[in-house]
Short mmCIF file of N, CA and C in Angstrom, two decimals:
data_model
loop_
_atom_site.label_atom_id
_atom_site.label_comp_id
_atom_site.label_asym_id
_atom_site.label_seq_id
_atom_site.Cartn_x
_atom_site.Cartn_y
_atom_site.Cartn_z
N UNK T 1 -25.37 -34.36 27.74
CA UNK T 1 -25.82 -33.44 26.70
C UNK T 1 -26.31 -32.12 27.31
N UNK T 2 -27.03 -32.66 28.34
CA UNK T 2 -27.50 -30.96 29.21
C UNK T 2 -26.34 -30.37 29.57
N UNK T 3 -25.08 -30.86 29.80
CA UNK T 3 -23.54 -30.20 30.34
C UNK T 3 -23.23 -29.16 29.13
N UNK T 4 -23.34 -29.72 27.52
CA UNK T 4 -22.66 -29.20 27.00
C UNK T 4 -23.90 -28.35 26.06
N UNK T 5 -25.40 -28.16 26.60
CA UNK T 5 -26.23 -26.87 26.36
C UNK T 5 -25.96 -25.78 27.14
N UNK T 6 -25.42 -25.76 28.59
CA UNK T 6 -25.02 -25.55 29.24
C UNK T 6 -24.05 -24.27 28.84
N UNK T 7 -22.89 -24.89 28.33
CA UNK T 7 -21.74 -24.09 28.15
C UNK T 7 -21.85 -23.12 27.01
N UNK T 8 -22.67 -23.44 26.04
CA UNK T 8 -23.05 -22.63 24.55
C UNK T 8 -23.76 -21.63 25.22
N UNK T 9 -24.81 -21.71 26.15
CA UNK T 9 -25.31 -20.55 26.34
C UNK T 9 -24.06 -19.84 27.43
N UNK T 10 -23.33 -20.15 28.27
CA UNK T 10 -22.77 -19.08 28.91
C UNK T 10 -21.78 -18.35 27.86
N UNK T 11 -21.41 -19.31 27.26
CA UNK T 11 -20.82 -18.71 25.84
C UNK T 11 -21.46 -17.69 24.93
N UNK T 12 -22.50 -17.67 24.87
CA UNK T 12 -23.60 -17.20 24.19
C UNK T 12 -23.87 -15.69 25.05
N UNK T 13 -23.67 -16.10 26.04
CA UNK T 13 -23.69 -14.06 26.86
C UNK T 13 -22.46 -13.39 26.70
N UNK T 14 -21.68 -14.25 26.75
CA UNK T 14 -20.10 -13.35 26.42
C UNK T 14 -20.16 -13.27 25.43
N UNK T 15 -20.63 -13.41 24.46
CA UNK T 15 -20.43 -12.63 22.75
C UNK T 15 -21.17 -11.77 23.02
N UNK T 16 -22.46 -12.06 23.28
CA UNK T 16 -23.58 -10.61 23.42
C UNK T 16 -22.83 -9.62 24.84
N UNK T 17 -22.05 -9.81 25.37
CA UNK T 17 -21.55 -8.57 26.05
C UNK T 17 -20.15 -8.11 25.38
N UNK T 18 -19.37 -8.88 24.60
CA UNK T 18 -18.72 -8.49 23.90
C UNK T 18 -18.84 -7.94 22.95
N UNK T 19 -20.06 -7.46 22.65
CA UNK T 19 -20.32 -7.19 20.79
C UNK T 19 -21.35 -6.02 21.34
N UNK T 20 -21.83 -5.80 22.92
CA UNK T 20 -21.99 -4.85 23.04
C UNK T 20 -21.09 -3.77 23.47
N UNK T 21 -20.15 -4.23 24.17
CA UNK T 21 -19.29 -3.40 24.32
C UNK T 21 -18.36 -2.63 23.66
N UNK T 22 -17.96 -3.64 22.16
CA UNK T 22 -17.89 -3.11 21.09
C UNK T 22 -18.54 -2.04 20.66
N UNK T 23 -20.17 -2.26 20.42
CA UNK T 23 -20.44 -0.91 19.54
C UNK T 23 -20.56 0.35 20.65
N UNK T 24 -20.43 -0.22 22.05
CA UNK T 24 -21.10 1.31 22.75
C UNK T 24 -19.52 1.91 22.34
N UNK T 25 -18.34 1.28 22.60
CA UNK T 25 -16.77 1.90 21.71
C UNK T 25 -17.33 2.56 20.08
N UNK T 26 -18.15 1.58 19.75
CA UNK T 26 -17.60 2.57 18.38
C UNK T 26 -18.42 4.09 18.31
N UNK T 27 -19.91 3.40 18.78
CA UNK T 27 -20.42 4.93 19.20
C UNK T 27 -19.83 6.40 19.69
N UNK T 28 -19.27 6.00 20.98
CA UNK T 28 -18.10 6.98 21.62
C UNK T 28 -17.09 7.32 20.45
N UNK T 29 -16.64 6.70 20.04
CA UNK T 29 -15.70 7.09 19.01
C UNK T 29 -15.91 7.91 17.97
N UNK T 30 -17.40 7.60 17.42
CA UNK T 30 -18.07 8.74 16.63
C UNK T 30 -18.33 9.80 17.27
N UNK T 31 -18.65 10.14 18.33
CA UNK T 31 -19.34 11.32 18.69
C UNK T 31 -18.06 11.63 19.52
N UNK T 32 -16.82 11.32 19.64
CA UNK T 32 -15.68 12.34 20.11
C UNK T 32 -15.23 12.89 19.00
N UNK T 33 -15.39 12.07 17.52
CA UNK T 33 -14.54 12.62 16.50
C UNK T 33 -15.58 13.91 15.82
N UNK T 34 -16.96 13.73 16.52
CA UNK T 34 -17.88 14.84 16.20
C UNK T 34 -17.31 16.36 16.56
N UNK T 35 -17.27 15.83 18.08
CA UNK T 35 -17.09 17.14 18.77
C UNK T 35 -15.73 17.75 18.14
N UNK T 36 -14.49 16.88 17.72
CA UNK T 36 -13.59 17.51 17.36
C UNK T 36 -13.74 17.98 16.32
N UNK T 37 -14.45 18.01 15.26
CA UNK T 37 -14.98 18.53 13.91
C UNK T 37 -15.58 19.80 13.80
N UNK T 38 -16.14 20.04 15.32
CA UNK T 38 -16.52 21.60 15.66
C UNK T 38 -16.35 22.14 16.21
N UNK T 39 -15.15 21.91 17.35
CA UNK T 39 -14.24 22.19 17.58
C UNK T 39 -13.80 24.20 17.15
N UNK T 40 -13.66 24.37 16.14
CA UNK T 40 -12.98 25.72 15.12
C UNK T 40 -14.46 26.17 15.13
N UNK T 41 -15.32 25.82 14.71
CA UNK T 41 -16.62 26.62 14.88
C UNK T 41 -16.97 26.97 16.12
N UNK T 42 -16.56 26.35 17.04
CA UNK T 42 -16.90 27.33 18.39
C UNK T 42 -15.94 27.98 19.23
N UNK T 43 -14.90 27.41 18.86
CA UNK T 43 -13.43 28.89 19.21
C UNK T 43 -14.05 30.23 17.96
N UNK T 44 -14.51 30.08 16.82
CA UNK T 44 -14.99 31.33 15.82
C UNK T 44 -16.51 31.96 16.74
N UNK T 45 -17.50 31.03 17.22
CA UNK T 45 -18.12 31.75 17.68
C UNK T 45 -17.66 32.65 19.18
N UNK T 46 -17.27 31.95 19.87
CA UNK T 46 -16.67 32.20 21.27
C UNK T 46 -16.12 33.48 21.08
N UNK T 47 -15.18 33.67 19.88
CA UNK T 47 -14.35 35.04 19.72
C UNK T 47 -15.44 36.29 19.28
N UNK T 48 -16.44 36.03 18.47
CA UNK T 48 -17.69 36.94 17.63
C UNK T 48 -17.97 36.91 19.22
N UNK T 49 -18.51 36.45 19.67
CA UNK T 49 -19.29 37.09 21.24
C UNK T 49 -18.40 37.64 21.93
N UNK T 50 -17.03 37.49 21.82
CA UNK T 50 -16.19 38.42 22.73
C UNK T 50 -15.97 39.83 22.70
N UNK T 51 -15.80 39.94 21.15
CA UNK T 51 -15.77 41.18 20.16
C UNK T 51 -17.25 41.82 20.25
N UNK T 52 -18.41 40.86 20.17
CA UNK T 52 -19.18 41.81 20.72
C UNK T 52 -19.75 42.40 22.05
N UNK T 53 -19.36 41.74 23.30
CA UNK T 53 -19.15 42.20 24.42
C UNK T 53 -18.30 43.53 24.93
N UNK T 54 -19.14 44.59 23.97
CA UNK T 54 -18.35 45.46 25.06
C UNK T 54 -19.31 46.16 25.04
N UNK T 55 -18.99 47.36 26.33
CA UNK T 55 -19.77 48.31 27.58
C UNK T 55 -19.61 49.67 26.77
N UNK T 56 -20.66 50.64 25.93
CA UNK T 56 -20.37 51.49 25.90
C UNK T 56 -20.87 52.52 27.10
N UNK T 57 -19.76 53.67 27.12
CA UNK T 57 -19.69 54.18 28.25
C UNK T 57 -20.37 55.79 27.83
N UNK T 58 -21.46 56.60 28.39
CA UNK T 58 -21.65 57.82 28.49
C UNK T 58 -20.91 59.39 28.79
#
């Protein structure tokens, strides 16, 4: 009986590392699909600071 308490718990860490590894994926997955969402807002700012970068000359 101690053989087969045994095996439930090693069993028992591979779900909990599987189900973490899962969400740290789904996490990542949210916050790449973030960055691509703003993405166009910072090519729009990037260009406004370019346009306003210039040297007037005397």
């Amino acid at each position: 009986m101690n053989v087969e308490n045994q095996a439930k718990r090693d069993y028992f860490w591979v779900y909990v590392a599987l189900a973490t590894v899962a969400l740290v994926g789904v996490i990542l997955m949210v916050k790449l699909s973030e960055n691509d969402k703003y993405d166009p807002i910072r090519q729009q700012l990037a260009e406004e600071a370019a346009k306003m970068n210039i040297r007037v000359l005397n």
